[in-house]
PDB file of C-alpha atoms and ligand atoms in Angstrom:
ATOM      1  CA  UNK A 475      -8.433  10.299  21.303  1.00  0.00           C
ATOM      2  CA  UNK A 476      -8.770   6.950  20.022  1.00  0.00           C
ATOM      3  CA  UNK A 477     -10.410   4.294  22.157  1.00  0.00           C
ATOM      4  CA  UNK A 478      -8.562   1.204  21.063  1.00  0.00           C
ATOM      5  CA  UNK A 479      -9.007  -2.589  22.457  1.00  0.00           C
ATOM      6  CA  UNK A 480      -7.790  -5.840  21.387  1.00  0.00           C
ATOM      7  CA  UNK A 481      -9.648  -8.697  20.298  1.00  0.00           C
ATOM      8  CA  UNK A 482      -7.850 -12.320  21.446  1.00  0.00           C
ATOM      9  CA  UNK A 483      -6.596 -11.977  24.747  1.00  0.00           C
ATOM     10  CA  UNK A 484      -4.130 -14.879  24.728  1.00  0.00           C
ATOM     11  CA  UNK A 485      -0.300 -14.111  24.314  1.00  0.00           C
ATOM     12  CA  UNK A 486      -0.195 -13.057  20.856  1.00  0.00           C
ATOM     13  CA  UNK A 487      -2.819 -10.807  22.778  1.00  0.00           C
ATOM     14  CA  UNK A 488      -0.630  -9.632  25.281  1.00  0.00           C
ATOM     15  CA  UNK A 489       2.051  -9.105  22.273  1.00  0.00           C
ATOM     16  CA  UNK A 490      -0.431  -6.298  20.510  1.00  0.00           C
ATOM     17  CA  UNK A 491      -0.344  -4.558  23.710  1.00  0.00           C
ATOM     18  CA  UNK A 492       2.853  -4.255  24.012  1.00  0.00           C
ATOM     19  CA  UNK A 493       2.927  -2.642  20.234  1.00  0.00           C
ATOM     20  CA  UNK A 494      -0.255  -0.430  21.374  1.00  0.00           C
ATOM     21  CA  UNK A 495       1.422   0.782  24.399  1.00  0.00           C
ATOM     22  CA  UNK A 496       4.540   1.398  22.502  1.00  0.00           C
ATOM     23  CA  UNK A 497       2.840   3.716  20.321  1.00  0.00           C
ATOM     24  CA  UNK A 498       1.114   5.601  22.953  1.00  0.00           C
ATOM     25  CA  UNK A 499       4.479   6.478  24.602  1.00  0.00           C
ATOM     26  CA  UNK A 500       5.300   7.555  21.380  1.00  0.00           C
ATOM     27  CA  UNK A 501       2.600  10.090  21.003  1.00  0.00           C
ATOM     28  CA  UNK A 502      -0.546   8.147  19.090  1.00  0.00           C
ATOM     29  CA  UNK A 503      -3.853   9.177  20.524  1.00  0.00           C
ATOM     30  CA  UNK A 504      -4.837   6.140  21.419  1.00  0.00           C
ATOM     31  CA  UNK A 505      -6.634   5.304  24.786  1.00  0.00           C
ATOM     32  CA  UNK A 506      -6.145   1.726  25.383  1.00  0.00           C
ATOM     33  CA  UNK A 507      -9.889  -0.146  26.820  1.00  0.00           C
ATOM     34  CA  UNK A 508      -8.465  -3.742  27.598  1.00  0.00           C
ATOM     35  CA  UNK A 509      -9.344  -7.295  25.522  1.00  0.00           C
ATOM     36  CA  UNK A 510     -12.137  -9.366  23.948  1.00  0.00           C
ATOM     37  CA  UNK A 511     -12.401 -12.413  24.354  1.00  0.00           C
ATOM     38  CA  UNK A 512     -14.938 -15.216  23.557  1.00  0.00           C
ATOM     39  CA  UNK A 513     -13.502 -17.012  26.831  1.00  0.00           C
ATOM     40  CA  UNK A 514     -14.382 -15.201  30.086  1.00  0.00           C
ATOM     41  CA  UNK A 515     -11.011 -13.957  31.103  1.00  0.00           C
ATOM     42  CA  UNK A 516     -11.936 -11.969  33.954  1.00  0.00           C
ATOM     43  CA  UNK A 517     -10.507 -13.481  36.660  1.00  0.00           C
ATOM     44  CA  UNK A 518      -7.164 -13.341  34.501  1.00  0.00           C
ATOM     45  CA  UNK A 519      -7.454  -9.409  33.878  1.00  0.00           C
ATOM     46  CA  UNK A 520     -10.309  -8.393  35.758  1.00  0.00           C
ATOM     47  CA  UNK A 521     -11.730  -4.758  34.374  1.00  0.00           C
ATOM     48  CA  UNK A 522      -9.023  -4.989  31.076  1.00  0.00           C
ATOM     49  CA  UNK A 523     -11.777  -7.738  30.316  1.00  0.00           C
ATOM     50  CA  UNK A 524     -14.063  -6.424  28.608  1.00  0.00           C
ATOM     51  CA  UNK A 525     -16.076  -9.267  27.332  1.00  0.00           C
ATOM     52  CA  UNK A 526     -17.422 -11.529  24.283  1.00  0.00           C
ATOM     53  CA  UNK A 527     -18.252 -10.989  21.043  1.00  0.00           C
ATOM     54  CA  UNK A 528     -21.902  -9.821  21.379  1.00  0.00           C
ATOM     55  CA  UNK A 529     -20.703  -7.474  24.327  1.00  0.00           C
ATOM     56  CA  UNK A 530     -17.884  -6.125  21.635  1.00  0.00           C
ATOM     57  CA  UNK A 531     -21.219  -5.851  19.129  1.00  0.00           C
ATOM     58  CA  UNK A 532     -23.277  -4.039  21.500  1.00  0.00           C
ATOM     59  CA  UNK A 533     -20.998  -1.462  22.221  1.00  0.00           C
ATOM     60  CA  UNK A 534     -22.432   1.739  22.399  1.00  0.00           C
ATOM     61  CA  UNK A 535     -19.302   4.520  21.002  1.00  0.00           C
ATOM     62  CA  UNK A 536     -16.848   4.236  18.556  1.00  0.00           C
ATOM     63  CA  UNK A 537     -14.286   1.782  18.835  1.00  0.00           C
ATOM     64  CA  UNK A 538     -11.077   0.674  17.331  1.00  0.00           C
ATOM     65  CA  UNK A 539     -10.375  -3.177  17.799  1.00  0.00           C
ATOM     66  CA  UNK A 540      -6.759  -4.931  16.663  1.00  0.00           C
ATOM     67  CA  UNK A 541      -7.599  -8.277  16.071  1.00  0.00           C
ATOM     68  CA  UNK A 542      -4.596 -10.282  17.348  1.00  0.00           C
ATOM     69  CA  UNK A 543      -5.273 -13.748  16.654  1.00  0.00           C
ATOM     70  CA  UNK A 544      -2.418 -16.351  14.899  1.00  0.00           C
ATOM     71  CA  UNK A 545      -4.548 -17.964  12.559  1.00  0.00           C
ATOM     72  CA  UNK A 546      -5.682 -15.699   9.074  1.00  0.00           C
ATOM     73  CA  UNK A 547      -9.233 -18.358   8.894  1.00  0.00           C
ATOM     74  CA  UNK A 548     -10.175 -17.981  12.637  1.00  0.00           C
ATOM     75  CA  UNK A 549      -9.326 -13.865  11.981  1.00  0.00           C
ATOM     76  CA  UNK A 550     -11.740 -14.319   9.482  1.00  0.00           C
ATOM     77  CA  UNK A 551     -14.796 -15.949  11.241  1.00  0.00           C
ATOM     78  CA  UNK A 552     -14.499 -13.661  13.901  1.00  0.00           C
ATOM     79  CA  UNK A 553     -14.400 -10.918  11.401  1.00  0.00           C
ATOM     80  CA  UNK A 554     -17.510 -11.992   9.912  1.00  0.00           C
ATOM     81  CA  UNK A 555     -19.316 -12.390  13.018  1.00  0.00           C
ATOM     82  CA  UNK A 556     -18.545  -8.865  14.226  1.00  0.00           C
ATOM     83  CA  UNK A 557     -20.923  -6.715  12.988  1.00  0.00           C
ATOM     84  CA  UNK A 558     -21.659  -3.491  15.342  1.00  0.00           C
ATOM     85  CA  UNK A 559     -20.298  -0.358  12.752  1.00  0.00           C
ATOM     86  CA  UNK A 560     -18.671   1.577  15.379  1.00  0.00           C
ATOM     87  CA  UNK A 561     -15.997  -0.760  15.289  1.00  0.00           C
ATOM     88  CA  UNK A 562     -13.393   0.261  13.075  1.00  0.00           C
ATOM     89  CA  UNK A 563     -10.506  -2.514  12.576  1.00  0.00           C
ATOM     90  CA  UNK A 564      -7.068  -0.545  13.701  1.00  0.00           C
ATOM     91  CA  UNK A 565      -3.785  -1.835  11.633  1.00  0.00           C
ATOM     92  CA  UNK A 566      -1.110  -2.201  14.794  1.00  0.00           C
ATOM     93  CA  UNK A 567       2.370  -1.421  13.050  1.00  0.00           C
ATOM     94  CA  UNK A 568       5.619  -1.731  15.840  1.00  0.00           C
ATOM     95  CA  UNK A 569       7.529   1.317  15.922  1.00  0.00           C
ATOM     96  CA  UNK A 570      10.112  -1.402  15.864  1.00  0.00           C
ATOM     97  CA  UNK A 571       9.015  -2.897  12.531  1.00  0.00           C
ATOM     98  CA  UNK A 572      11.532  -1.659   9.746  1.00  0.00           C
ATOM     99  CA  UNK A 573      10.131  -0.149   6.463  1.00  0.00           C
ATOM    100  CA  UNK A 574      12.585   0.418   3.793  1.00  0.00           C
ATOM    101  CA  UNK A 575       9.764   2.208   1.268  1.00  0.00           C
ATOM    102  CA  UNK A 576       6.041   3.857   1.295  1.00  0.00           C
ATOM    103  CA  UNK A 577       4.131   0.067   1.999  1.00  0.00           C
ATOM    104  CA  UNK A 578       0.466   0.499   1.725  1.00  0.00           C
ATOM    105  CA  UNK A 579      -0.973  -1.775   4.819  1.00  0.00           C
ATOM    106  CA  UNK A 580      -4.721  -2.738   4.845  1.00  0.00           C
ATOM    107  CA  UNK A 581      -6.897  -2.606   7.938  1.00  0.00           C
ATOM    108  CA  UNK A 582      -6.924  -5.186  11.091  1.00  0.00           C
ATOM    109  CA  UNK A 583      -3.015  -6.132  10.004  1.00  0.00           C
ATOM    110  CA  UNK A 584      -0.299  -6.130  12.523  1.00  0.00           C
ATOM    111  CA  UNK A 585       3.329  -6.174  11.549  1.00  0.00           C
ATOM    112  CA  UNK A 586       5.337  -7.246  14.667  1.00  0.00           C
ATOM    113  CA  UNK A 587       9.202  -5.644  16.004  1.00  0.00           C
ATOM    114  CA  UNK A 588      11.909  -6.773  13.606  1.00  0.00           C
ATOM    115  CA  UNK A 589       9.685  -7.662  11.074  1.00  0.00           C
ATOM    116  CA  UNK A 590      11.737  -6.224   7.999  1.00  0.00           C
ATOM    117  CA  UNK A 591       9.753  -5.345   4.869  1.00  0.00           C
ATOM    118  CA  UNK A 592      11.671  -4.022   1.642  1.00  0.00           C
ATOM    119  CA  UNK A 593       9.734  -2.198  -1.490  1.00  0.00           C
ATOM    120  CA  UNK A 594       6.784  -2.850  -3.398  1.00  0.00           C
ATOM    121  CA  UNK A 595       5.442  -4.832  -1.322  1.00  0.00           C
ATOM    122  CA  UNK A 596       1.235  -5.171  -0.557  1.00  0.00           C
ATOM    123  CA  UNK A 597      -0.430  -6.289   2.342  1.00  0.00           C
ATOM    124  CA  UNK A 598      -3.690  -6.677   2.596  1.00  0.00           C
ATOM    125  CA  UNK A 599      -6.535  -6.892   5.374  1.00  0.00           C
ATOM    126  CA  UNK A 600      -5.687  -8.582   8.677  1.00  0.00           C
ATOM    127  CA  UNK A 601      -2.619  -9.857   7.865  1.00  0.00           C
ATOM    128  CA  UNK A 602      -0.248 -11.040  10.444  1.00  0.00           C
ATOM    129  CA  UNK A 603       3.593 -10.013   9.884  1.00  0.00           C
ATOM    130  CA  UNK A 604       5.185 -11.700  13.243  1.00  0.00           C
ATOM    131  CA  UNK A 605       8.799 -10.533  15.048  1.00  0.00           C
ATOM    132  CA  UNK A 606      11.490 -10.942  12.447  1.00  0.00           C
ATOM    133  CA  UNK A 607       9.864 -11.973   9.948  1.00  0.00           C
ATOM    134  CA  UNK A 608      11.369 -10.551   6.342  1.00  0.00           C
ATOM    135  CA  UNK A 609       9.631  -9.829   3.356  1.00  0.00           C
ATOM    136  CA  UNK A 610      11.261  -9.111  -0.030  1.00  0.00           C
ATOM    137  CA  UNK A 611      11.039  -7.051  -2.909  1.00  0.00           C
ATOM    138  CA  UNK A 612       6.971  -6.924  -4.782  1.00  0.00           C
ATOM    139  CA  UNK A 613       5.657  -9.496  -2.340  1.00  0.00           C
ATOM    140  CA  UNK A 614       1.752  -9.860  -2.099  1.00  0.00           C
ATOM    141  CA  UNK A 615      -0.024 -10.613   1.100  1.00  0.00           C
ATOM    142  CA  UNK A 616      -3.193 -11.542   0.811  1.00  0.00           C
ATOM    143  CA  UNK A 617      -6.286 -10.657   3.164  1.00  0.00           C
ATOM    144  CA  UNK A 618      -5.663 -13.131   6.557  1.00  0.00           C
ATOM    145  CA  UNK A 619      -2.440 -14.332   5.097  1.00  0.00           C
ATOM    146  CA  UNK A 620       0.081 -15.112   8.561  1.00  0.00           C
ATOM    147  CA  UNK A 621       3.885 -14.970   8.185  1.00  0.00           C
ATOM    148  CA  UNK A 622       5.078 -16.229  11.499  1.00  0.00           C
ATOM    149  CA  UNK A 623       8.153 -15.439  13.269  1.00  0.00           C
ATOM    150  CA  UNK A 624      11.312 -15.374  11.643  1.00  0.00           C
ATOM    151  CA  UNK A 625      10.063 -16.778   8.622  1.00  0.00           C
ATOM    152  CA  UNK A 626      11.285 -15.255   5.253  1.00  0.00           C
ATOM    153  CA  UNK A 627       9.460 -14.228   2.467  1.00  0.00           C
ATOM    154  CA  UNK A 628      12.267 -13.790  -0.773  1.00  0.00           C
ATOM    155  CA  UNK A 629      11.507 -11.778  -3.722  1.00  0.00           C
ATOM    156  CA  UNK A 630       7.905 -11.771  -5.503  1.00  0.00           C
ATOM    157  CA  UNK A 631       6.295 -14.318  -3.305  1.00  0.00           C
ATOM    158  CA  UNK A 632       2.391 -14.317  -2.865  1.00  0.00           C
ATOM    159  CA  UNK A 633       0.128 -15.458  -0.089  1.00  0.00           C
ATOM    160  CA  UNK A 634      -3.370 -15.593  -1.273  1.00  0.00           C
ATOM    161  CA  UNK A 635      -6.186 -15.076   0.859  1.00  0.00           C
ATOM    162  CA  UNK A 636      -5.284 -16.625   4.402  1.00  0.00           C
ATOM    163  CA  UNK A 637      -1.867 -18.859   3.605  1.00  0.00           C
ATOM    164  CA  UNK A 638      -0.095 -19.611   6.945  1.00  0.00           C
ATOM    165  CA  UNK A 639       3.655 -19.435   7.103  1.00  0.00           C
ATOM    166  CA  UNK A 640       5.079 -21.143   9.875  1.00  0.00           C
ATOM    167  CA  UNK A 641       8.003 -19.770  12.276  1.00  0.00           C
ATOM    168  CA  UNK A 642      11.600 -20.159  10.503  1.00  0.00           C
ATOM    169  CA  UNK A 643       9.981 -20.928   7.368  1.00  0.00           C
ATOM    170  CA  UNK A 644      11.376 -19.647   4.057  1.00  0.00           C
ATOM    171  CA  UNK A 645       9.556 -19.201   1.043  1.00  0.00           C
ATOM    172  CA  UNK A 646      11.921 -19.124  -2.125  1.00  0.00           C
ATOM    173  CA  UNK A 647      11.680 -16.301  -5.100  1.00  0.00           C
ATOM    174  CA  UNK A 648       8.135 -16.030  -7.124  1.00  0.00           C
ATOM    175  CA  UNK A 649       6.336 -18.964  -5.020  1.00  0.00           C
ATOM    176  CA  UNK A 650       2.913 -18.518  -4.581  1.00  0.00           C
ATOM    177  CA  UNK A 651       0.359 -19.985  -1.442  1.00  0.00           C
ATOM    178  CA  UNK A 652      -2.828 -20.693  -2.561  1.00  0.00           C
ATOM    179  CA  UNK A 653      -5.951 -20.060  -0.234  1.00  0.00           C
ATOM    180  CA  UNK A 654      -5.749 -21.608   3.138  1.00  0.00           C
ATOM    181  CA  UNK A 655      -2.402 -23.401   2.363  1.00  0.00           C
ATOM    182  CA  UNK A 656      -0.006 -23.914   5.071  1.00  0.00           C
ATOM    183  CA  UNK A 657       3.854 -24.316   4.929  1.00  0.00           C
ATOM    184  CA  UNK A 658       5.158 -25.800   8.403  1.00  0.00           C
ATOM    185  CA  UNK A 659       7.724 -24.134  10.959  1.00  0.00           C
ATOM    186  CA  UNK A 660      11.024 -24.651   9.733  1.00  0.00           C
ATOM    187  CA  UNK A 661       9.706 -25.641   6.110  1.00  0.00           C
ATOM    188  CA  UNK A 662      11.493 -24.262   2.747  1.00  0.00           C
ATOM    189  CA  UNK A 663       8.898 -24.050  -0.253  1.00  0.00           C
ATOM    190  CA  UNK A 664      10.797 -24.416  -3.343  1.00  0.00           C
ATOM    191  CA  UNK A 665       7.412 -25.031  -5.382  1.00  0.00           C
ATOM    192  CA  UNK A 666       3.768 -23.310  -5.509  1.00  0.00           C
ATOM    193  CA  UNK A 667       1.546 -25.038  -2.859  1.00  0.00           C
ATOM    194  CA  UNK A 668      -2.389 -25.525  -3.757  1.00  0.00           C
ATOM    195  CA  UNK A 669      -5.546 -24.710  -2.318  1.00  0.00           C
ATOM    196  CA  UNK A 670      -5.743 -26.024   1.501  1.00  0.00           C
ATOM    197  CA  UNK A 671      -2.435 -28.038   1.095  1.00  0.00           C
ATOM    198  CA  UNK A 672      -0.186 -28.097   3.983  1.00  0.00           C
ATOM    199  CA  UNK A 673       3.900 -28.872   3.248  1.00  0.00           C
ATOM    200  CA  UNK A 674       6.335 -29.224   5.622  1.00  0.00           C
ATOM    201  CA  UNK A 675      10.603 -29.958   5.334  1.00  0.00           C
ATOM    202  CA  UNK A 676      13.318 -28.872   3.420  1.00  0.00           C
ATOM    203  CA  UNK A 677      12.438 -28.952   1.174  1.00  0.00           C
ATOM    204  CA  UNK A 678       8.673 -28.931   1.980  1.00  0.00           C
ATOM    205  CA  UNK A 679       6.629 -31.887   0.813  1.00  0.00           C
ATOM    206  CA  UNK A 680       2.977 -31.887   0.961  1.00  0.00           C
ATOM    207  CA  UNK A 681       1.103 -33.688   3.869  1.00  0.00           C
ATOM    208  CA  UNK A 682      -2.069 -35.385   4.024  1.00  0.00           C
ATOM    209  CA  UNK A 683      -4.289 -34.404   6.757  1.00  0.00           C
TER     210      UNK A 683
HETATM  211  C1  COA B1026       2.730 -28.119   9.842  1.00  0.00           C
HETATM  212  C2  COA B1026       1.738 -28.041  10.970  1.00  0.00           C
HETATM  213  C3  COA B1026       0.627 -27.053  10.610  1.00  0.00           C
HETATM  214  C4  COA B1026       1.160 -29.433  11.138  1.00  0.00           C
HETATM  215  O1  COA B1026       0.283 -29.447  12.202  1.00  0.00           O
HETATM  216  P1  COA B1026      -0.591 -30.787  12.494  1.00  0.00           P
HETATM  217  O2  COA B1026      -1.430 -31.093  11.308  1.00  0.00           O
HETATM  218  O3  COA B1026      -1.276 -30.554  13.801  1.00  0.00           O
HETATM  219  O4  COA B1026       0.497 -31.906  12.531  1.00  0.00           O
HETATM  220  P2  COA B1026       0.991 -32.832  13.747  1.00  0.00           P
HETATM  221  O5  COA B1026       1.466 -31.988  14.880  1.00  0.00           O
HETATM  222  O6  COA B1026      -0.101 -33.826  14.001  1.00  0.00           O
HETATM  223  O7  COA B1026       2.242 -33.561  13.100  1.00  0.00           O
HETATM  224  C5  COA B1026       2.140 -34.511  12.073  1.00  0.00           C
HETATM  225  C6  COA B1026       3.532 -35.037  11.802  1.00  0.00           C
HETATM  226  O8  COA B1026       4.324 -34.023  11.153  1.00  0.00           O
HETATM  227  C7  COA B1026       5.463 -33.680  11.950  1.00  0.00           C
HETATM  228  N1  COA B1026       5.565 -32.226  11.866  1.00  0.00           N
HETATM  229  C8  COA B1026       4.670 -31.317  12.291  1.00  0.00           C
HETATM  230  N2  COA B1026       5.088 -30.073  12.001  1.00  0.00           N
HETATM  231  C9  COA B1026       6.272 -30.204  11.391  1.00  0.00           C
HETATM  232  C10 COA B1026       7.176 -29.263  10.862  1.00  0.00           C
HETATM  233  N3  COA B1026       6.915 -27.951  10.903  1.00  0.00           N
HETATM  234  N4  COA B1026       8.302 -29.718  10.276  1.00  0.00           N
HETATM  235  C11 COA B1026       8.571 -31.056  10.230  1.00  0.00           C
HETATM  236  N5  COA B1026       7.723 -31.995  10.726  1.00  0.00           N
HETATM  237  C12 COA B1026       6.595 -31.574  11.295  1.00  0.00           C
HETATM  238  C13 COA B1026       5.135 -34.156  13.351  1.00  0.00           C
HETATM  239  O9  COA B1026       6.292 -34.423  14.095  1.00  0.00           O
HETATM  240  C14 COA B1026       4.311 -35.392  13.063  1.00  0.00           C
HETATM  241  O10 COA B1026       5.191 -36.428  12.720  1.00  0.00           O
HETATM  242  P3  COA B1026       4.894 -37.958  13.139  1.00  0.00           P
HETATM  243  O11 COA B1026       3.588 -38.295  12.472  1.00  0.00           O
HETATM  244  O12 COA B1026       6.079 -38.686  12.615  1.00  0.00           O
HETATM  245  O13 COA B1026       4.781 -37.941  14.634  1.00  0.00           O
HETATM  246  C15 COA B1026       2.380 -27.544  12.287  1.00  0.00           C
HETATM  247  O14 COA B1026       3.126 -28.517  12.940  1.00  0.00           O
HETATM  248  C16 COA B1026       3.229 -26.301  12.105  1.00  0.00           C
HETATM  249  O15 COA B1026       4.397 -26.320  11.723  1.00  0.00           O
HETATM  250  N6  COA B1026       2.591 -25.166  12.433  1.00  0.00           N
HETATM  251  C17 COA B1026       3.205 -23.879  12.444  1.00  0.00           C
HETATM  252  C18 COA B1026       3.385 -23.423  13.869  1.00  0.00           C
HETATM  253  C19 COA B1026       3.876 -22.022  13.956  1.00  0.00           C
HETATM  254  O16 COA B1026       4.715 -21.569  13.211  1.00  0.00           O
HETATM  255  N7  COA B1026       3.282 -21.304  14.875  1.00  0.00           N
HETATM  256  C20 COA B1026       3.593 -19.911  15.059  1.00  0.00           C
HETATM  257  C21 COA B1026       3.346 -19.516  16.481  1.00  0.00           C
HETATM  258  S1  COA B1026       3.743 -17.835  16.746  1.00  0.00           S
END
């Protein structure tokens, strides 16, 4: 048995649960400890709270943590700052997700109900694949890359390490994301979008921030 908890106890949060819990009525040995969370939520969920970072990094057995937070460069600072080794980062994958081929899916990922992922596709380390969201033939998701709900995600696309694709978004055929680049909810990216660049519209133009 697998003792399994979720780090981020907000509602994307309470949305890993429901995939966790999912897959224990499905048979996966998983025994489900409740949520970290830098902010004291236990008045919210009493004993499911089961405390900060440091408590998560002082644990004392094995431990497998989904890391259910939106945003690929917060996933990424709280990887770094999690350093006990009996945590083990669990990929969540919905029974509800639909895989059309053999997709190789790195740890600390979760790929949501709906989602809809076709062949040849990679995705790496703590990536987020939200509900609905579609992603096309030899697509490349790079570690803490986001694809939100109901974007889409044509042919060939790649996210480098922690691009953000907002709900409804589309992303047309061989785009790439650079690092940290952001496409809006609702955006269509007809061209590649630098390094920390954030475009939003149909078609999406770059903002300055
Ligand atoms: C693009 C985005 C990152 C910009 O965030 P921000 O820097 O905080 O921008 P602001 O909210 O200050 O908005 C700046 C301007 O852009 C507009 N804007 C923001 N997002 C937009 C979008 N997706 N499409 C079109 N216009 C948008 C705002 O209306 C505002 O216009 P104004 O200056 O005329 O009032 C954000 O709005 C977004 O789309 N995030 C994705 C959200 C998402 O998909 N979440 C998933 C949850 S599961």
């Amino acid at each position: 048995m697998t003792e399994i908890a979720i780090y981020g106890a907000g509602g994307f949060g309470r949305e890993a649960n429901l995939i966790v819990q999912q897959l224990i009525k499905k048979g996966y040995p998983y025994h489900f400890l409740g949520f970290f969370d830098d902010e004291d939520k236990s008045v919210e969920l009493g004993k499911l709270y089961l405390g900060n970072t440091e408590k998560l990094n002082n644990w004392k057995t094995p431990i497998s943590v989904a890391l259910a937070i939106g945003n690929g460069k917060t996933r990424k600072k709280v990887v770094s700052r999690i350093t006990n080794p009996r945590v083990e980062f669990s990929k969540v994958v919905s029974p509800y997700a639909i895989f059309n081929d053999i997709i190789n899916i790195g740890k600390g990922s979760i790929v949501c109900a709906g989602a809809n992922l076709t062949t040849n596709i990679e995705v790496g380390e703590f990536v987020v694949v939200n509900l609905n969201a579609t992603i096309g033939h030899d697509c490349q998701l790079g570690d803490f890359s986001s694809v939100m709900p109901g974007a889409n995600l044509a042919g060939d696309v790649k996210l480098k390490e922690c691009a953000f694709v907002g709900s409804g978004a589309n992303v047309l055929n061989g785009i790439e994301m650079a690092e940290n680049s952001v496409l809006g909810a609702g955006g269509v990216l007809t061209k590649n979008l630098e390094v920390n660049k954030t475009a939003i519209g149909v078609p999406a133009k770059i903002i300055e921030k």
